[in-house]
Every structure is written in structure tokens, then in C-alpha cells.
Coordinates of C-alpha atoms and ligand atoms in Angstrom, one line a residue:
M113 CA 89.3 -120.5 -123.2
K114 CA 92.0 -118.7 -125.5
K115 CA 93.7 -115.8 -123.7
E116 CA 94.4 -112.6 -125.3
L117 CA 98.0 -111.8 -125.4
T118 CA 99.7 -108.4 -125.4
I119 CA 103.2 -108.8 -126.3
G120 CA 106.2 -106.8 -125.6
L121 CA 109.0 -107.9 -127.8
F122 CA 112.8 -107.5 -127.3
G123 CA 114.9 -107.8 -130.2
F124 CA 114.3 -107.2 -134.0
G125 CA 117.1 -109.1 -135.4
C126 CA 117.1 -112.4 -137.5
V127 CA 114.5 -114.0 -135.2
G128 CA 112.5 -110.9 -133.8
K129 CA 111.9 -109.7 -137.3
G130 CA 110.9 -113.3 -138.2
L131 CA 108.4 -113.5 -135.5
Y132 CA 106.8 -110.2 -136.6
D133 CA 106.5 -111.5 -140.1
V134 CA 104.9 -114.8 -139.0
L135 CA 102.5 -113.0 -136.5
E136 CA 101.6 -110.9 -139.6
Q137 CA 100.8 -113.8 -141.7
T138 CA 99.0 -116.2 -139.4
E139 CA 95.4 -115.7 -138.3
L140 CA 95.5 -118.6 -136.0
I141 CA 96.8 -116.7 -133.0
N142 CA 95.2 -114.1 -130.7
A143 CA 98.3 -111.9 -130.0
N144 CA 99.3 -108.5 -130.9
I145 CA 102.9 -106.8 -130.6
K146 CA 102.3 -103.6 -128.2
H147 CA 106.2 -102.6 -128.1
I148 CA 109.6 -103.5 -129.8
V149 CA 112.6 -102.8 -127.9
V150 CA 115.9 -102.8 -129.4
K151 CA 119.4 -101.3 -128.7
D152 CA 120.9 -99.4 -131.6
K153 CA 119.2 -96.0 -132.2
S154 CA 121.2 -95.6 -135.3
K155 CA 120.1 -98.6 -137.1
K156 CA 117.7 -98.4 -140.3
R157 CA 114.6 -100.5 -139.5
E158 CA 112.6 -102.4 -142.2
I159 CA 109.3 -101.0 -140.5
D160 CA 108.6 -97.6 -139.3
A161 CA 110.7 -96.0 -136.6
S162 CA 107.8 -95.4 -134.4
N163 CA 107.4 -98.8 -133.6
F164 CA 110.6 -99.1 -131.6
S165 CA 111.9 -97.9 -128.2
F166 CA 115.0 -98.2 -126.6
D167 CA 114.0 -98.3 -122.9
P168 CA 113.3 -101.9 -121.7
N169 CA 111.0 -100.4 -118.6
V170 CA 108.6 -99.2 -121.8
I171 CA 107.7 -103.1 -121.8
L172 CA 108.5 -104.5 -118.4
E173 CA 106.6 -101.6 -116.6
D174 CA 103.6 -101.6 -118.8
D175 CA 100.8 -103.8 -116.9
E176 CA 98.9 -104.4 -120.2
V177 CA 101.9 -106.4 -121.5
N178 CA 101.1 -109.8 -120.2
T179 CA 103.8 -111.8 -122.5
V180 CA 107.4 -110.8 -122.9
V181 CA 109.4 -112.4 -125.8
E182 CA 113.0 -112.1 -125.4
L183 CA 114.9 -112.4 -128.7
I184 CA 118.2 -110.5 -128.1
D185 CA 121.8 -111.8 -128.6
D186 CA 123.1 -110.6 -125.4
A187 CA 122.6 -113.3 -122.6
D188 CA 123.6 -110.8 -119.7
A189 CA 121.2 -108.3 -120.6
A190 CA 118.4 -111.0 -121.5
Y191 CA 118.9 -112.1 -117.9
H192 CA 118.0 -108.9 -116.2
I193 CA 114.9 -108.6 -118.8
V194 CA 113.7 -112.0 -118.1
V195 CA 113.9 -112.0 -114.1
K196 CA 112.4 -108.8 -114.0
A197 CA 109.6 -109.7 -116.4
L198 CA 108.8 -112.9 -114.5
K199 CA 108.8 -110.9 -111.2
R200 CA 106.4 -108.5 -112.6
G201 CA 104.0 -111.6 -113.2
K202 CA 104.5 -111.5 -117.1
N203 CA 105.0 -114.9 -119.0
V204 CA 108.4 -115.0 -120.9
V205 CA 109.3 -116.6 -124.1
S206 CA 113.0 -116.9 -125.0
A207 CA 115.4 -118.4 -127.6
N208 CA 118.3 -117.9 -125.5
K209 CA 120.1 -121.1 -125.0
K210 CA 123.1 -119.3 -123.1
L211 CA 121.0 -117.4 -120.7
I212 CA 118.8 -120.5 -120.1
A213 CA 121.5 -123.2 -119.4
N214 CA 123.4 -120.9 -117.1
H215 CA 120.4 -119.7 -114.9
L216 CA 117.7 -122.5 -115.5
E217 CA 117.3 -123.3 -111.9
E218 CA 116.9 -119.9 -111.0
L219 CA 114.7 -118.9 -113.8
I220 CA 112.4 -122.1 -113.1
K221 CA 112.0 -121.0 -109.3
T222 CA 111.2 -117.5 -110.3
A223 CA 108.5 -118.3 -112.7
R224 CA 107.0 -120.8 -110.2
E225 CA 107.1 -118.2 -107.2
N226 CA 105.4 -115.8 -109.7
Q227 CA 103.0 -118.2 -111.1
V228 CA 104.0 -117.6 -114.6
S229 CA 105.4 -119.5 -117.7
F230 CA 108.6 -119.5 -118.9
L231 CA 109.0 -121.2 -122.3
Y232 CA 111.8 -121.7 -124.5
E233 CA 111.3 -124.2 -127.4
A234 CA 113.3 -122.3 -130.0
A235 CA 116.6 -122.3 -127.6
V236 CA 117.2 -125.9 -128.7
C237 CA 117.1 -126.9 -132.3
A238 CA 114.8 -124.1 -133.3
S239 CA 112.1 -125.4 -135.3
I240 CA 112.3 -129.0 -133.9
P241 CA 109.7 -129.4 -131.0
I242 CA 111.9 -131.3 -128.8
I243 CA 111.5 -129.5 -125.5
R244 CA 107.5 -130.1 -125.6
T245 CA 107.9 -133.6 -126.9
L246 CA 110.2 -134.5 -123.9
E247 CA 108.0 -132.7 -121.3
E248 CA 104.7 -134.2 -122.7
Y249 CA 104.9 -137.5 -124.7
Y250 CA 108.2 -138.8 -122.8
N251 CA 106.9 -137.6 -119.3
T252 CA 106.2 -141.1 -118.1
D253 CA 108.9 -143.2 -120.2
S254 CA 112.3 -143.7 -118.8
I255 CA 115.0 -142.3 -121.3
S256 CA 118.3 -143.9 -121.7
K257 CA 119.8 -141.7 -124.4
V258 CA 119.2 -138.2 -126.0
E259 CA 121.8 -137.6 -128.8
G260 CA 121.7 -135.1 -131.9
I261 CA 122.9 -132.6 -134.0
C262 CA 122.0 -129.3 -132.1
N263 CA 123.9 -126.8 -133.9
G264 CA 123.5 -126.1 -137.7
T265 CA 126.7 -124.3 -138.5
T266 CA 129.2 -127.2 -137.3
N267 CA 126.8 -129.4 -139.4
Y268 CA 127.2 -127.2 -142.4
I269 CA 130.9 -127.3 -141.9
F270 CA 131.1 -131.0 -141.5
S271 CA 128.9 -131.5 -144.7
Q272 CA 131.4 -129.4 -146.7
T273 CA 134.7 -131.1 -145.4
D274 CA 133.0 -134.4 -146.2
N275 CA 132.6 -133.2 -149.9
G276 CA 136.3 -132.4 -149.9
K277 CA 136.5 -128.8 -148.7
S278 CA 139.1 -127.8 -146.1
Y279 CA 137.6 -126.4 -142.9
A280 CA 138.9 -122.8 -143.4
E281 CA 137.1 -123.1 -146.9
A282 CA 133.9 -124.4 -145.1
L283 CA 133.9 -122.0 -142.5
Q284 CA 134.1 -118.9 -144.7
E285 CA 131.3 -120.5 -146.8
A286 CA 129.2 -120.8 -143.5
Q287 CA 130.0 -117.2 -142.8
D288 CA 129.3 -115.9 -146.3
L289 CA 125.9 -117.6 -146.1
G290 CA 124.9 -116.0 -142.7
F291 CA 125.0 -119.5 -140.9
A292 CA 128.3 -118.7 -139.1
E293 CA 129.1 -115.5 -136.9
S294 CA 132.2 -113.5 -137.7
D295 CA 133.2 -114.9 -134.1
P296 CA 132.0 -118.3 -134.6
T297 CA 133.9 -119.7 -131.2
L298 CA 130.5 -120.6 -129.6
D299 CA 129.5 -122.8 -132.4
V300 CA 132.8 -124.3 -133.6
D301 CA 133.9 -125.1 -130.0
G302 CA 131.1 -126.7 -129.2
F303 CA 129.5 -124.2 -126.4
D304 CA 126.3 -123.7 -128.2
A305 CA 125.6 -127.4 -128.5
K306 CA 126.4 -127.7 -124.8
Y307 CA 124.1 -125.2 -123.8
K308 CA 121.5 -127.0 -125.6
L309 CA 122.4 -130.4 -124.3
S310 CA 122.1 -128.9 -120.5
I311 CA 118.6 -127.9 -121.3
L312 CA 117.6 -131.4 -123.0
I313 CA 119.1 -133.3 -119.8
K314 CA 116.7 -130.9 -117.8
H315 CA 113.7 -131.9 -119.5
A316 CA 114.6 -135.8 -120.2
F317 CA 115.9 -136.6 -116.9
G318 CA 115.0 -133.7 -114.7
L319 CA 118.6 -133.2 -113.3
T320 CA 119.8 -129.3 -113.6
V321 CA 123.2 -129.5 -115.1
D322 CA 125.7 -126.7 -114.9
P323 CA 127.0 -126.5 -118.4
D324 CA 130.7 -126.3 -116.9
Q325 CA 130.2 -130.0 -115.9
I326 CA 129.8 -130.9 -119.7
F327 CA 132.6 -131.8 -121.5
N328 CA 132.4 -129.8 -124.9
Y329 CA 135.1 -130.2 -127.9
G330 CA 134.4 -128.8 -131.3
I331 CA 135.4 -128.9 -134.9
R332 CA 138.0 -126.5 -135.3
H333 CA 141.0 -128.6 -135.6
V334 CA 139.5 -131.1 -138.1
K335 CA 142.1 -132.1 -140.8
N336 CA 141.9 -133.6 -144.2
Q337 CA 143.7 -136.7 -142.7
D338 CA 140.8 -137.1 -140.1
V339 CA 138.3 -136.8 -142.6
Q340 CA 139.9 -139.3 -144.8
F341 CA 140.2 -141.9 -141.9
G342 CA 136.2 -141.6 -141.6
K343 CA 135.7 -141.7 -145.4
E344 CA 137.8 -145.1 -145.7
K345 CA 135.3 -146.6 -143.4
N346 CA 132.4 -145.0 -144.7
F347 CA 131.9 -142.9 -141.5
R348 CA 130.7 -139.3 -141.6
L349 CA 131.4 -136.5 -139.1
K350 CA 129.0 -135.0 -136.9
L351 CA 129.2 -132.8 -133.8
I352 CA 126.8 -134.7 -131.6
S353 CA 125.5 -133.6 -128.1
N354 CA 124.9 -136.9 -126.4
V355 CA 123.9 -138.0 -123.1
I356 CA 123.6 -141.7 -121.9
R357 CA 122.0 -143.0 -118.8
D358 CA 123.5 -145.4 -117.1
K359 CA 121.9 -146.6 -113.9
N360 CA 121.9 -143.5 -111.9
Q361 CA 124.6 -141.7 -113.6
L362 CA 124.2 -139.4 -116.5
I363 CA 127.3 -139.3 -119.1
P364 CA 127.0 -136.0 -121.2
V365 CA 129.5 -135.2 -123.9
V366 CA 129.7 -132.8 -126.8
A367 CA 132.1 -133.7 -129.5
P368 CA 132.5 -134.7 -132.9
H369 CA 131.5 -138.3 -133.8
F370 CA 132.1 -140.7 -136.5
V371 CA 128.8 -142.0 -137.3
K372 CA 128.0 -145.1 -139.6
E373 CA 125.0 -145.2 -142.0
D374 CA 122.7 -147.1 -139.5
H375 CA 123.1 -143.8 -137.1
P376 CA 120.0 -141.6 -137.1
T377 CA 122.1 -138.5 -138.0
Y378 CA 123.9 -140.1 -140.9
N379 CA 122.0 -138.4 -143.6
V380 CA 121.2 -135.2 -141.8
N381 CA 123.1 -132.9 -143.6
D382 CA 124.2 -129.2 -144.3
S383 CA 122.5 -126.8 -141.6
F384 CA 119.7 -129.4 -140.6
N385 CA 119.4 -130.5 -136.8
A386 CA 118.4 -133.7 -135.4
V387 CA 117.6 -135.2 -132.2
A388 CA 117.1 -138.8 -131.3
V389 CA 115.6 -140.2 -128.3
K390 CA 115.9 -143.5 -126.8
G391 CA 113.2 -144.6 -124.2
L392 CA 112.7 -147.9 -122.2
F393 CA 109.4 -148.5 -123.7
S394 CA 109.3 -146.2 -127.0
D395 CA 112.8 -147.4 -128.3
Q396 CA 114.4 -144.8 -130.5
Q397 CA 112.7 -142.1 -132.4
T398 CA 114.4 -139.1 -134.3
L399 CA 113.0 -135.6 -135.1
V400 CA 114.9 -134.0 -137.9
G401 CA 114.3 -130.4 -139.0
R402 CA 115.7 -126.8 -139.2
G403 CA 117.7 -125.8 -136.4
A404 CA 118.3 -122.2 -137.2
G405 CA 116.9 -119.2 -139.4
A406 CA 114.5 -116.4 -139.1
F407 CA 111.3 -118.4 -139.9
P408 CA 112.0 -121.9 -138.4
T409 CA 113.1 -120.4 -135.3
A410 CA 110.2 -118.0 -135.2
S411 CA 108.0 -121.0 -135.7
A412 CA 109.1 -122.4 -132.4
V413 CA 108.7 -119.1 -130.6
L414 CA 105.0 -118.8 -132.1
S415 CA 104.1 -122.1 -130.8
D416 CA 105.2 -121.1 -127.2
I417 CA 103.1 -117.9 -127.5
S418 CA 100.3 -120.0 -128.8
A419 CA 100.8 -122.4 -125.8
L420 CA 100.7 -119.2 -123.6
Q421 CA 97.0 -118.7 -124.7
F422 CA 96.1 -121.9 -122.9
D423 CA 98.4 -120.9 -119.8
Y424 CA 100.8 -123.8 -120.7
K425 CA 103.7 -124.3 -118.2
Y426 CA 106.6 -126.6 -118.4
E427 CA 106.0 -129.1 -115.3
Y428 CA 109.5 -130.7 -115.3
R429 CA 107.7 -133.8 -114.3
K430 CA 111.2 -135.9 -114.2
E431 CA 112.4 -133.8 -111.4
I432 CA 110.7 -136.1 -108.8
V433 CA 113.2 -138.9 -110.0
A434 CA 116.2 -136.8 -110.5
S435 CA 117.5 -136.7 -106.9
S436 CA 119.2 -140.1 -107.4
L437 CA 121.1 -138.9 -110.6
S438 CA 124.4 -137.6 -110.8
I439 CA 126.9 -136.7 -113.7
T440 CA 130.0 -138.9 -113.8
D441 CA 133.3 -138.6 -115.8
N442 CA 134.2 -142.1 -114.7
Y443 CA 133.7 -143.5 -118.1
N444 CA 135.8 -144.6 -120.8
I445 CA 135.0 -143.6 -124.4
N446 CA 136.0 -145.3 -127.7
V447 CA 137.7 -142.5 -129.6
Y448 CA 139.9 -141.6 -132.6
I449 CA 142.5 -139.1 -131.9
G450 CA 144.6 -137.9 -134.8
S451 CA 147.5 -135.6 -134.5
T452 CA 150.3 -133.8 -136.5
S453 CA 152.7 -134.2 -133.6
A454 CA 153.7 -137.9 -132.6
Q455 CA 154.9 -136.4 -129.0
E456 CA 151.4 -134.7 -128.6
L457 CA 149.6 -138.0 -129.4
A458 CA 151.8 -140.0 -127.0
A459 CA 150.9 -137.7 -124.3
V460 CA 147.2 -138.7 -124.2
R461 CA 146.7 -141.5 -121.8
F462 CA 144.5 -144.3 -123.7
E463 CA 143.1 -147.0 -121.1
K464 CA 143.1 -149.5 -124.2
T465 CA 144.4 -148.9 -127.5
S466 CA 143.0 -150.9 -130.6
E467 CA 144.8 -149.2 -133.6
E468 CA 147.8 -147.2 -134.0
Y469 CA 149.0 -145.5 -137.0
H470 CA 152.3 -143.3 -137.5
G471 CA 153.1 -141.7 -141.0
N472 CA 155.4 -138.9 -141.8
D473 CA 153.5 -136.0 -140.6
Y474 CA 150.2 -137.5 -139.4
H475 CA 149.5 -140.0 -136.8
Y476 CA 146.3 -141.4 -135.1
K477 CA 145.1 -143.9 -132.4
T478 CA 141.9 -145.3 -131.5
G479 CA 140.8 -146.9 -128.4
F480 CA 139.4 -146.2 -124.9
V481 CA 140.1 -142.8 -123.3
S482 CA 138.6 -141.9 -120.0
L483 CA 136.4 -139.0 -119.9
S484 CA 138.1 -137.2 -117.1
T485 CA 141.2 -137.5 -119.2
L486 CA 139.5 -136.2 -122.0
K487 CA 138.2 -133.2 -119.8
D488 CA 141.9 -132.4 -118.5
I489 CA 143.0 -131.9 -121.9
N490 CA 142.0 -128.7 -123.2
F491 CA 141.4 -130.0 -126.8
N492 CA 139.7 -126.7 -128.2
D493 CA 143.3 -125.3 -127.7
R494 CA 145.2 -128.2 -129.0
E495 CA 145.9 -127.2 -132.7
S496 CA 147.6 -130.6 -133.6
L497 CA 145.1 -132.9 -132.1
F498 CA 141.6 -133.9 -133.3
L499 CA 139.3 -136.0 -131.3
A500 CA 136.0 -137.7 -132.7
V501 CA 134.1 -140.6 -131.0
L502 CA 133.9 -143.7 -132.6
P503 CA 130.8 -145.4 -133.6
E504 CA 129.1 -147.9 -131.2
N505 CA 130.3 -151.4 -131.1
N506 CA 128.8 -154.2 -129.7
K507 CA 129.8 -153.5 -126.2
G508 CA 128.9 -149.6 -126.9
T509 CA 130.8 -146.4 -127.1
L510 CA 131.0 -146.0 -123.5
D511 CA 132.4 -148.7 -121.2
K512 CA 132.8 -148.7 -117.4
N513 CA 136.4 -148.7 -116.2
D514 CA 136.1 -152.1 -114.7
Q515 CA 134.7 -154.1 -117.7
T516 CA 136.5 -155.8 -120.5
V517 CA 136.5 -154.2 -123.5
I518 CA 136.1 -155.6 -127.2
A519 CA 137.3 -152.6 -129.0
E520 CA 136.2 -152.3 -132.6
K521 CA 138.8 -153.6 -134.9
T522 CA 139.8 -151.4 -137.9
E523 CA 142.3 -151.9 -140.6
I524 CA 145.1 -149.3 -141.0
Ligands
LIG7 N1 119.3 -116.9 -135.7 C1 118.9 -118.0 -135.2 O1 118.8 -118.9 -136.4 C2 118.6 -118.4 -133.9 C3 118.2 -119.9 -133.8 C4 117.9 -120.1 -132.2 C5 117.9 -119.4 -131.4 N2 118.4 -117.9 -131.7 C6 118.5 -117.1 -130.3 O2 117.5 -116.0 -130.6 C7 118.0 -114.9 -130.0 C8 118.2 -113.9 -131.1 O3 119.1 -114.1 -132.1 P1 119.2 -113.3 -133.4 O4 119.9 -114.3 -134.6 O5 117.8 -112.9 -133.9 O6 120.1 -112.2 -133.3 P2 120.3 -110.8 -134.1 O7 120.0 -111.0 -135.3 O8 121.8 -110.7 -133.6 O9 119.4 -109.5 -133.5 C9 119.5 -109.4 -131.9 C10 118.7 -108.3 -131.7 O10 118.9 -108.2 -130.2 C11 118.9 -106.7 -129.9 N3 119.5 -106.3 -128.7 C12 120.9 -106.6 -128.4 N4 121.0 -106.4 -127.2 C13 119.8 -105.6 -126.7 C14 119.4 -105.2 -125.4 N5 120.1 -104.9 -124.4 N6 118.3 -104.5 -125.4 C15 117.3 -104.7 -126.4 N7 117.6 -105.2 -127.7 C16 118.7 -105.7 -127.8 C17 119.4 -106.2 -131.1 O11 119.0 -104.7 -131.4 P3 119.8 -103.7 -132.4 O12 118.8 -104.0 -133.5 O13 118.9 -102.4 -131.9 O14 121.0 -104.0 -132.6 C18 118.9 -106.9 -132.2 O15 117.6 -106.5 -132.7 C19 119.7 -115.2 -129.5 O16 119.2 -115.5 -128.0 C20 119.9 -116.6 -130.3 O17 120.9 -117.3 -129.6 C21 118.8 -117.6 -132.8

């Protein structure tokens, strides 16, 4: 039986207004918005001012509201709203990846204790239904790898640098088009992609990972020479969120990757997102779609609301096998590191070097560097360096320290 949903909506920005419009346009859902709570009393709204309140308790203390939809841009305020809503026995839908990644275990526990649902499909790759796919379709398959483009802003910028624009020009264009925030740090330094990866890991492997455990390096320091290096080899640059399972260890990495034509994300350009999942039985499948924007994001929120009509809850079925899993840094990764400073490049410890180039004002090395070495270097703050993971060769991109490595041979 479909339940009737009475919604309290927090936020009326890009996604909140998108959801309002989507709910107006669909007849397929038995849900109505009773209250909308926003923050700024002076802001001009696109619908009548009488629709808005500014006190969270208008929603949280209304017993008629059985569904809280949290679509605000402040992760700390969202935390208090979501916890209180769950404790008051309300189902919650959220799109806030930072909140979810940083508090996932507590939020799952609170939802379970209060026998309510906490759903967040929109938080990872917006319109791509990856969370529910991992939960339902892959609940019995053993997953060996999840990788994808989980941030549209950086993919848009890399698509433009591939077309010959500088990083600064591409960022400005992304900001003018509304893809990138005026402070784009969370996107361009790979934090947003890392929050999403930690959520994906929970659903793919059952393990809760503190985002601080995940290496994240963004795209801010890419230079024309780095793009040129890739072009000469027919590689494209993508900011990839990647987790590989090796026996009982998981190796999560967020970093630019040079990808070859056979990679599932090679043709995923502009602000599109993609997630590829590799299972023991299913092999590899890729979902591609819009990872941001009012309607694509609202469509995922709508799908969660619709699922609540049938009392849907995430089961986190992989949790039962997660106790044997752990995160490791004890891996060597096949990387390219370009630099405007020979000295700074020389200071990076390579376990094995496969190629080295020194020009007047530009240098690079390729080869294997341990993940723990990469973590120790704060690459996001090292302007002269640019790091990108190289395409998989026949021994894989990642290699155990104790194995012999056949590094990919590239020509200078
Ligand atoms: N935009 C996307 O494409 C996208 C995609 C996936 C996920 N998300 C996630 O969706 C959420 C919303 O993003 P958005 O792009 O819609 O943000 P946005 O356009 O900046 O809108 C934010 C809204 O939150 C409200 N707000 C902020 N703090 C509040 C508080 N303490 N109490 C009540 N309302 C508050 C703002 O109120 P005022 O209107 O009064 O300022 C505004 O309406 C974020 O978690 C974001 O990460 C966004």
C-alpha cells in the first residue's frame, strides 16, 4: 500500500526549488509539501512568501510531517536537522554528501533505533541511481572495483583543458555557467569526490570509511604540459574516485587519472558523471548520467520520496562481510608526476621509475609510488607538481610492494 507523505522541505535553492517544480509536474506520487524552511529572510523568492518559514521546528515539531527532505548547503546545520528529524520518528531524504560521509555510522544507527528510513540517492552522482543499484542489484555479488567520475565541475574543466583551454580559463567558464562555486575548493581539490567515494564504499563493501582515510588530490595544478603528455598518448584526463578490493583490503583513491580509449569514462565529458562497478559474477557495468543540476538532482530526491511510500530502507547487506575488510596505504600506484621544479620532483620517492624527462622549465617522471608516500605529500598545496594515475597495464595500476612490476613503457 502506498503511504501518503507529508513533506517538510529544508532549502529552496537549486535542488529544493527543482524538487518543488518536479513535484508540481508529476502525478505519480502521493506527497505534498506542507512547510518549506529556508534561512535568509530578505531573499526574494520565486513563489509566494507565505510558503516559507525560518524556524526548523516548524517542520521538526509538526507531527503531521512524516518526511523531512533536507536540501540545504550547510552540512553542520543539516546534521542537527537530520538527527532531530530521525529521533522524532520522521523519514529523512538528503542530498548532502559532506554530512553523510562525515556522520554515516551515527546516522544509520539513529535511523535504525528510531525505525525510520534515511535515504540519499542524490548525494552521489545526482541522477545516476548508483546507491540503490549497489544496495539491490549487487547485494549478493562480490564487488572488486568501483570507479567513476563523481564530480561534474572537474569533469567540465578537464574537458575544456583537453580542448586547449588553460585551467584558469576553464574554471572561469565553469563558474560563469554556474557549475563551479565562487570558492570551488571542495570540487577542484577532490573533497566532494572523496565524500561520494566513502558513501559508495559503504554500499559496495559494507565498510564505513572516515573520509580522512582516503587520499584525495584534485585538478588545480594541471598545466598545459601535463595535458600535452596525455594527448601524445591519446589519454584523456578525468578526476576519478576509485576503490579496488584486493583480498581483504580496500584501496580508495581520488585523483586525476589518464584514461585510455577503452576506459568506461573516456567518452564521459563536460559535466556528466559515470560510475563503473566490477563484480565477481557480473563483470563490469557502467552507469552514465547528469551528476548535478536542479532537475537531475531533484529526480533522485523524488525517487527516494517515492520509495518511502513503500517504506523502503537501505539494508546495508554487505555489512555482514565487512568486518574482515580494512583500508590500506600499502600499495604502489603507477603514476605520472609533472613538475616545473626538478628539485621538487626529485624529492618524491619513486619505488620504480619507468620514464623520466627533463626540459628547461618542465620535468616529469612516471613509475610506481607508494600510496603512503602520496598521502605524506600534500599535493593539493604543491603548485609546481601535478599528479595523475596512469592507465592500467597488464599488471594493473596498483601493485603490491613485494611483486615485480612491469611498468608501462612510454616514449619520451
Ligand atoms: N546543486 C546540485 O547540482 C547538487 C547536486 C547534488 C547534491 N547537491 C546537494 O544538495 C544540497 C543543496 O544544494 P543546492 O545546490 O540546492 O544549494 P543552494 O542552491 O545553495 O541552496 C541552499 C538552500 O539552503 C538553504 N539553507 C542554508 N542554510 C540553511 C539553514 N540553516 N536552514 C534552512 N535553510 C538553509 C538556503 O536558504 P536561503 O534560500 O534562505 O539562502 C537555500 O535555500 C547540498 O547538500 C548539495 O551538496 C546539490
